[in-house]
CSV table of C-alpha atoms in Angstrom, one decimal:
chain,number,residue,atom,x,y,z
A,20,MET,CA,-3.4,12.5,22.6
A,21,ALA,CA,-3.1,15.9,19.9
A,22,ALA,CA,-6.1,16.9,18.8
A,23,GLY,CA,-7.3,16.8,14.9
A,24,ASN,CA,-5.1,18.4,12.8
A,25,GLU,CA,-2.6,19.0,15.4
A,26,TYR,CA,-0.9,15.4,14.2
A,27,HIS,CA,2.3,15.8,12.6
A,28,ILE,CA,2.8,12.7,10.3
A,29,PRO,CA,6.4,12.2,8.9
A,30,LYS,CA,7.1,11.9,5.3
A,31,MET,CA,9.7,10.6,3.0
A,32,VAL,CA,10.8,12.1,-0.3
A,33,LEU,CA,10.2,9.4,-3.5
A,34,GLY,CA,13.2,8.7,-5.0
A,35,SER,CA,12.3,9.0,-8.1
A,36,SER,CA,9.1,11.3,-8.5
A,37,THR,CA,8.7,14.2,-10.7
A,38,GLY,CA,9.2,17.0,-8.3
A,39,GLN,CA,10.5,15.5,-5.3
A,40,ARG,CA,7.1,14.2,-4.4
A,41,SER,CA,6.9,13.4,-0.7
A,42,MET,CA,4.9,10.6,0.8
A,43,PRO,CA,2.9,10.8,4.4
A,44,VAL,CA,4.5,7.9,6.3
A,45,LEU,CA,1.0,6.9,7.8
A,46,GLY,CA,-1.9,6.5,4.9
A,47,PHE,CA,-5.5,5.5,4.6
A,48,GLY,CA,-5.8,1.9,3.3
A,49,THR,CA,-9.3,1.4,1.2
A,50,ALA,CA,-9.0,-2.4,0.5
A,51,ALA,CA,-12.2,-4.2,1.8
A,52,ASP,CA,-14.3,-7.4,1.2
A,53,SER,CA,-17.4,-5.5,0.3
A,54,PRO,CA,-16.6,-2.1,-0.3
A,55,ASP,CA,-19.6,0.0,1.2
A,56,SER,CA,-19.4,3.6,-0.6
A,57,ALA,CA,-21.1,5.7,1.9
A,58,VAL,CA,-19.2,4.2,4.6
A,59,LEU,CA,-15.6,4.6,3.1
A,60,LYS,CA,-16.5,8.6,2.0
A,61,THR,CA,-17.8,9.4,5.6
A,62,ALA,CA,-14.5,7.6,6.9
A,63,VAL,CA,-12.2,9.4,4.1
A,64,LEU,CA,-13.8,12.9,5.3
A,65,GLU,CA,-13.4,11.9,8.8
A,66,ALA,CA,-9.7,10.9,8.2
A,67,ILE,CA,-8.9,14.3,6.3
A,68,ASN,CA,-10.5,16.3,9.2
A,69,LEU,CA,-8.1,14.2,11.8
A,70,GLY,CA,-5.0,15.4,9.3
A,71,TYR,CA,-4.6,12.0,7.3
A,72,ARG,CA,-3.3,13.2,3.7
A,73,HIS,CA,-2.4,9.8,2.3
A,74,PHE,CA,-5.1,7.7,0.5
A,75,ASP,CA,-4.4,4.4,-0.9
A,76,THR,CA,-7.1,2.6,-3.7
A,77,ALA,CA,-6.7,0.3,-6.4
A,78,PHE,CA,-8.6,-0.2,-9.5
A,79,ALA,CA,-9.5,-4.2,-8.0
A,80,TYR,CA,-10.7,-2.8,-4.9
A,81,GLY,CA,-13.8,-0.8,-6.0
A,82,SER,CA,-13.5,1.8,-4.2
A,83,GLU,CA,-11.8,4.6,-6.3
A,84,GLN,CA,-15.2,6.2,-7.3
A,85,ALA,CA,-16.1,7.1,-3.4
A,86,LEU,CA,-12.5,7.9,-2.7
A,87,GLY,CA,-12.9,10.8,-5.7
A,88,GLU,CA,-16.4,11.5,-4.6
A,89,ALA,CA,-15.0,12.3,-0.8
A,90,ILE,CA,-11.5,13.9,-1.9
A,91,ALA,CA,-14.2,16.2,-4.4
A,92,GLU,CA,-16.3,16.9,-1.1
A,93,ALA,CA,-13.4,17.5,1.1
A,94,LEU,CA,-12.2,20.0,-1.1
A,95,LYS,CA,-15.5,21.9,-1.7
A,96,LEU,CA,-15.9,21.8,2.0
A,97,GLY,CA,-12.5,23.6,2.3
A,98,LEU,CA,-10.9,20.7,4.7
A,99,VAL,CA,-8.4,20.6,2.8
A,100,GLY,CA,-6.7,24.0,1.0
A,101,SER,CA,-5.9,22.2,-2.6
A,102,ARG,CA,-5.4,18.8,-3.9
A,103,ASP,CA,-1.8,19.2,-3.9
A,104,GLU,CA,-2.2,18.8,-0.2
A,105,LEU,CA,-3.4,15.2,-0.6
A,106,PHE,CA,-1.1,12.1,-1.7
A,107,VAL,CA,-3.1,9.5,-3.9
A,108,THR,CA,-2.3,6.0,-4.7
A,109,SER,CA,-3.7,3.6,-7.3
A,110,LYS,CA,-2.7,0.6,-9.3
A,111,LEU,CA,-2.6,-1.2,-12.2
A,112,TRP,CA,-4.8,-4.7,-12.3
A,113,CYS,CA,-3.5,-7.4,-13.5
A,114,SER,CA,-5.7,-7.8,-16.9
A,115,ASP,CA,-4.5,-4.2,-18.1
A,116,ALA,CA,-0.6,-5.0,-17.4
A,117,HIS,CA,-0.4,-5.1,-21.2
A,118,PRO,CA,1.7,-2.3,-22.6
A,119,HIS,CA,-0.9,-0.6,-24.9
A,120,LEU,CA,-3.4,-1.1,-21.9
A,121,VAL,CA,-1.4,0.9,-19.2
A,122,ILE,CA,-2.4,4.6,-20.0
A,123,PRO,CA,-5.7,4.0,-20.8
A,124,ALA,CA,-6.1,1.7,-17.3
A,125,LEU,CA,-4.1,4.8,-15.5
A,126,GLN,CA,-7.1,7.2,-17.5
A,127,LYS,CA,-9.9,5.0,-16.0
A,128,SER,CA,-8.6,5.6,-12.4
A,129,LEU,CA,-8.1,9.4,-13.0
A,130,GLY,CA,-11.8,9.2,-14.2
A,131,ASN,CA,-12.9,7.2,-11.3
A,132,LEU,CA,-11.3,9.3,-8.8
A,133,GLN,CA,-12.0,12.3,-10.5
A,134,LEU,CA,-8.3,13.8,-10.5
A,135,GLU,CA,-6.0,15.4,-13.2
A,136,TYR,CA,-3.1,13.0,-11.7
A,137,LEU,CA,-2.2,10.5,-9.3
A,138,ASP,CA,0.7,11.0,-6.8
A,139,LEU,CA,1.6,7.2,-7.0
A,140,TYR,CA,0.6,4.3,-10.0
A,141,LEU,CA,1.9,0.8,-9.1
A,142,VAL,CA,1.8,-2.6,-11.0
A,143,HIS,CA,-0.6,-4.4,-8.4
A,144,TRP,CA,1.0,-7.5,-9.1
A,145,PRO,CA,3.8,-9.0,-11.3
A,146,VAL,CA,1.6,-11.0,-13.3
A,147,SER,CA,-0.7,-10.6,-16.4
A,148,ALA,CA,-3.8,-11.8,-17.0
A,149,ARG,CA,-6.2,-11.9,-20.3
A,150,PRO,CA,-8.0,-8.3,-20.9
A,151,GLY,CA,-10.9,-7.7,-19.5
A,152,LYS,CA,-10.7,-10.7,-16.6
A,153,LEU,CA,-11.6,-8.7,-13.6
A,154,GLU,CA,-12.6,-11.5,-11.2
A,155,LEU,CA,-10.1,-12.8,-8.3
A,156,PRO,CA,-8.9,-14.9,-7.7
A,157,ILE,CA,-7.4,-14.8,-11.4
A,158,LYS,CA,-8.0,-18.5,-13.4
A,159,GLU,CA,-5.0,-20.3,-14.2
A,160,GLU,CA,-6.0,-20.1,-17.8
A,161,ASP,CA,-6.3,-16.6,-17.9
A,162,VAL,CA,-2.7,-16.1,-16.5
A,163,VAL,CA,-0.3,-15.0,-19.4
A,164,PRO,CA,3.4,-14.5,-19.2
A,165,MET,CA,4.1,-10.4,-18.3
A,166,ASP,CA,6.3,-8.4,-20.5
A,167,PHE,CA,8.1,-6.7,-17.7
A,168,LYS,CA,10.2,-4.5,-19.5
A,169,SER,CA,7.3,-3.0,-21.8
A,170,VAL,CA,4.8,-2.9,-19.1
A,171,TRP,CA,7.3,-0.8,-17.3
A,172,LYS,CA,8.0,1.6,-19.9
A,173,ALA,CA,4.2,2.5,-20.1
A,174,MET,CA,4.4,3.0,-17.0
A,175,GLU,CA,7.4,5.4,-17.1
A,176,GLU,CA,5.4,7.0,-19.8
A,177,CYS,CA,2.5,7.8,-17.4
A,178,GLN,CA,5.3,9.8,-15.2
A,179,ARG,CA,6.2,11.4,-18.4
A,180,LEU,CA,2.9,12.7,-19.6
A,181,GLY,CA,1.9,13.8,-16.1
A,182,LEU,CA,-0.8,11.2,-15.0
A,183,THR,CA,1.1,10.3,-12.1
A,184,LYS,CA,4.1,12.1,-10.0
A,185,SER,CA,5.4,8.8,-9.6
A,186,ILE,CA,5.5,4.9,-10.2
A,187,GLY,CA,6.4,1.6,-8.4
A,188,VAL,CA,5.5,-1.6,-7.7
A,189,SER,CA,3.4,-3.9,-5.6
A,190,ASN,CA,4.1,-7.8,-4.3
A,191,PHE,CA,7.1,-7.7,-6.3
A,192,SER,CA,10.2,-9.9,-5.1
A,193,CYS,CA,14.0,-8.8,-4.9
A,194,LYS,CA,14.4,-10.9,-7.7
A,195,LYS,CA,11.8,-9.5,-9.9
A,196,LEU,CA,12.6,-5.6,-8.6
A,197,ASP,CA,16.3,-6.4,-9.8
A,198,ASN,CA,14.9,-7.6,-13.3
A,199,ILE,CA,13.0,-4.3,-13.4
A,200,LEU,CA,15.9,-2.0,-12.5
A,201,SER,CA,18.1,-3.8,-15.0
A,202,PHE,CA,16.2,-1.7,-17.5
A,203,ALA,CA,14.5,1.1,-15.9
A,204,THR,CA,15.3,4.6,-17.2
A,205,ILE,CA,12.8,5.7,-14.1
A,206,PRO,CA,13.5,3.1,-11.4
A,207,PRO,CA,10.4,2.5,-9.2
A,208,SER,CA,10.2,4.8,-6.3
A,209,VAL,CA,8.1,2.4,-4.1
A,210,ASN,CA,7.5,-1.4,-3.8
A,211,GLN,CA,3.8,-2.1,-1.4
A,212,VAL,CA,4.1,-5.4,0.5
A,213,GLU,CA,2.6,-7.3,2.7
A,214,MET,CA,4.5,-6.7,6.2
A,215,ASN,CA,3.9,-6.9,9.8
A,216,PRO,CA,5.5,-8.4,13.2
A,217,MET,CA,4.3,-11.8,11.8
A,218,TRP,CA,5.7,-11.2,8.3
A,219,GLN,CA,8.6,-8.9,8.7
A,220,GLN,CA,10.2,-8.7,5.2
A,221,LYS,CA,13.9,-8.2,6.5
A,222,LYS,CA,15.8,-9.2,3.1
A,223,LEU,CA,13.1,-7.3,1.2
A,224,ILE,CA,13.8,-4.0,3.3
A,225,GLU,CA,17.3,-4.0,3.1
A,226,PHE,CA,17.4,-4.5,-0.5
A,227,CYS,CA,14.8,-1.8,-1.0
A,228,LYS,CA,16.9,0.4,1.4
A,229,ALA,CA,19.6,-0.2,-0.7
A,230,ARG,CA,18.7,0.9,-4.0
A,231,ASN,CA,16.3,4.2,-2.7
A,232,ILE,CA,13.2,2.3,-2.9
A,233,ILE,CA,10.5,3.1,-0.2
A,234,VAL,CA,8.6,0.1,1.3
A,235,THR,CA,4.9,0.6,1.9
A,236,ALA,CA,3.2,-2.1,4.4
A,237,TYR,CA,-0.1,-3.5,3.4
A,238,SER,CA,-1.9,-5.6,5.8
A,239,PRO,CA,0.2,-3.6,8.6
A,240,LEU,CA,-2.2,-5.2,11.5
A,241,GLY,CA,-2.9,-8.4,9.5
A,242,ALA,CA,-6.1,-7.5,8.2
A,243,LYS,CA,-8.2,-9.2,10.7
A,244,GLY,CA,-11.8,-9.9,9.5
A,245,THR,CA,-10.8,-9.8,5.7
A,246,ARG,CA,-11.3,-13.1,3.4
A,247,TRP,CA,-7.3,-12.5,2.8
A,248,GLY,CA,-6.3,-11.6,6.3
A,249,THR,CA,-5.6,-13.2,9.9
A,250,ASN,CA,-6.1,-12.4,13.3
A,251,ASP,CA,-2.4,-13.6,14.5
A,252,VAL,CA,-1.1,-10.0,14.5
A,253,MET,CA,-3.7,-8.8,16.6
A,254,ASP,CA,-3.4,-12.2,19.0
A,255,SER,CA,0.3,-12.0,19.6
A,256,GLN,CA,0.8,-12.7,23.1
A,257,VAL,CA,4.3,-10.9,22.4
A,258,LEU,CA,2.7,-8.0,21.1
A,259,LYS,CA,0.2,-7.9,23.6
A,260,ASP,CA,2.6,-7.8,26.6
A,261,ILE,CA,4.4,-4.9,24.9
A,262,ALA,CA,1.5,-3.1,24.0
A,263,LEU,CA,0.3,-3.5,27.6
A,264,ALA,CA,4.2,-2.3,29.1
A,265,ARG,CA,3.9,1.1,26.7
A,266,GLY,CA,0.3,1.6,27.2
A,267,LYS,CA,-0.6,1.7,23.7
A,268,THR,CA,-2.7,-0.4,21.5
A,269,ILE,CA,-1.6,-3.5,19.8
A,270,ALA,CA,-2.2,-1.8,16.5
A,271,GLN,CA,0.1,1.0,17.7
A,272,VAL,CA,2.7,-1.2,18.5
A,273,CYS,CA,2.6,-2.7,15.1
A,274,LEU,CA,2.7,0.6,13.0
A,275,ARG,CA,5.1,2.1,15.7
A,276,TRP,CA,7.5,-0.8,14.6
A,277,ILE,CA,6.8,-0.8,11.0
A,278,TYR,CA,7.7,3.2,11.4
A,279,GLU,CA,10.9,2.2,13.0
A,280,GLN,CA,11.8,-0.3,10.1
A,281,GLY,CA,12.1,3.1,7.8
A,282,ALA,CA,8.9,1.9,5.8
A,283,THR,CA,5.5,3.7,5.2
A,284,PHE,CA,2.0,1.5,6.2
A,285,VAL,CA,-1.6,2.1,5.0
A,286,PRO,CA,-3.8,0.5,7.4
A,287,LYS,CA,-7.5,0.1,6.8
A,288,SER,CA,-10.1,1.3,9.2
A,289,TYR,CA,-13.1,3.2,9.1
A,290,ASN,CA,-13.4,3.8,12.7
A,291,LYS,CA,-13.0,7.2,14.1
A,292,GLU,CA,-11.5,6.2,17.2
A,293,ARG,CA,-9.1,3.9,15.6
A,294,LEU,CA,-8.4,6.3,13.1
A,295,LYS,CA,-6.8,8.6,15.8
A,296,GLN,CA,-5.4,6.0,17.8
A,297,ASN,CA,-3.0,5.1,14.4
A,298,LEU,CA,-1.9,9.0,14.1
A,299,ASP,CA,-1.0,8.6,17.6
A,300,ILE,CA,2.6,6.7,16.9
A,301,PHE,CA,5.3,9.5,16.3
A,302,ASP,CA,6.3,10.9,19.7
A,303,TRP,CA,7.0,7.8,21.6
A,304,GLN,CA,9.5,4.7,20.6
A,305,LEU,CA,9.6,1.1,21.1
A,306,THR,CA,13.0,-0.2,23.4
A,307,GLU,CA,16.0,-2.3,22.5
A,308,ASP,CA,14.4,-5.0,24.2
A,309,ASP,CA,10.5,-4.6,22.6
A,310,LEU,CA,12.4,-5.0,19.4
A,311,HIS,CA,14.4,-7.6,19.8
A,312,LYS,CA,11.2,-9.6,21.3
A,313,ILE,CA,9.7,-8.5,18.0
A,314,SER,CA,12.1,-9.5,15.9
A,315,GLN,CA,11.8,-13.0,17.6
A,316,ILE,CA,8.4,-13.6,16.5
A,317,ARG,CA,8.0,-16.7,14.4
A,318,GLN,CA,7.4,-15.6,10.6
A,319,LYS,CA,4.7,-16.7,8.6
A,320,LYS,CA,3.4,-15.2,5.3
A,321,MET,CA,-0.6,-14.9,5.7
A,322,ILE,CA,-1.4,-14.0,1.9
A,323,ARG,CA,0.0,-16.9,0.3
A,324,VAL,CA,-2.1,-17.0,-3.1
A,325,GLY,CA,-4.3,-13.7,-3.1
A,326,VAL,CA,-4.1,-13.1,-6.6
A,327,LEU,CA,-4.0,-16.4,-8.2
A,328,HIS,CA,-6.5,-19.4,-8.1
A,329,ALA,CA,-4.0,-22.4,-8.3
A,330,SER,CA,-2.9,-23.3,-4.4
A,331,ASP,CA,0.0,-25.2,-5.9
A,332,PRO,CA,3.3,-24.5,-4.0
A,333,LYS,CA,5.2,-24.5,-7.3
A,334,THR,CA,3.2,-21.5,-8.4
A,335,LEU,CA,3.7,-19.9,-4.8
A,336,GLU,CA,7.6,-20.4,-5.1
A,337,GLU,CA,7.5,-19.1,-8.6
A,338,LEU,CA,5.6,-15.9,-7.9
A,339,TRP,CA,7.3,-14.9,-5.0
A,340,ASP,CA,10.9,-16.4,-6.1
A,341,GLY,CA,11.2,-18.5,-3.4
A,342,GLU,CA,11.2,-15.5,-0.9
A,343,LEU,CA,8.8,-17.1,1.3
């Protein structure tokens, strides 16, 4: 296995970014049930030391401040030469998904992160909530119709102002993406969605590839141990057998599979050994037989509601436009 900074993480150029910004395909995810700032800071510094340069956060995660402190520390210690070497993503929360609140929300995230700009800013969910409503899941009475056109216009303004190098969306169906593309001056560069061998997003991947939109996988390993996650990915017998045959971990097989689908991915791990293992996926390939076996895995979406309080199937169908 390569030592620390000898790892080479491939990059993908963002379609509509300012200055042809490129995103490392492997990122460091910071979504956790109860984020511990000290643990997160230590893990980020460890990750930077190992060669990670892509960090994924969101206002709703409560991890922006700790990530910002870790980045400031890394720059001070010389672990990274300059801010430009890093790729930082954050997300607009539902209660700020109103045209007049988008720019102030991004400015607040920048303040938390101690940064002058983001590399990527995403609309976190295709849902608006009453301003000031931060709790999760969002109560039904707090959900309001999203003005997609005006919210996207404000996102475009964020990029024009230089507050972010690129903009995108998260948890958007093909239908909702199509709607954005019908009026966007700056098309979304990224759609970040749940994706792993148990939820392969084949239709969405093809849709996004055809439109030069990068798909980023969250919960690429199933988010085991979180209230929204599942053990099904790491417990899959198909993946266990492939890992054994290749001399790899199940996590490495999952991440390699996502990479071979042409997507980027943001696994969350604060464990040094696993951070190293996640880097060790770029110098080998899955066989045709491996890929066929993975393609036959029974599909099951794990994060079925996530953002909404309602467990009404109708609500789910509307959120995902029947793409379940």
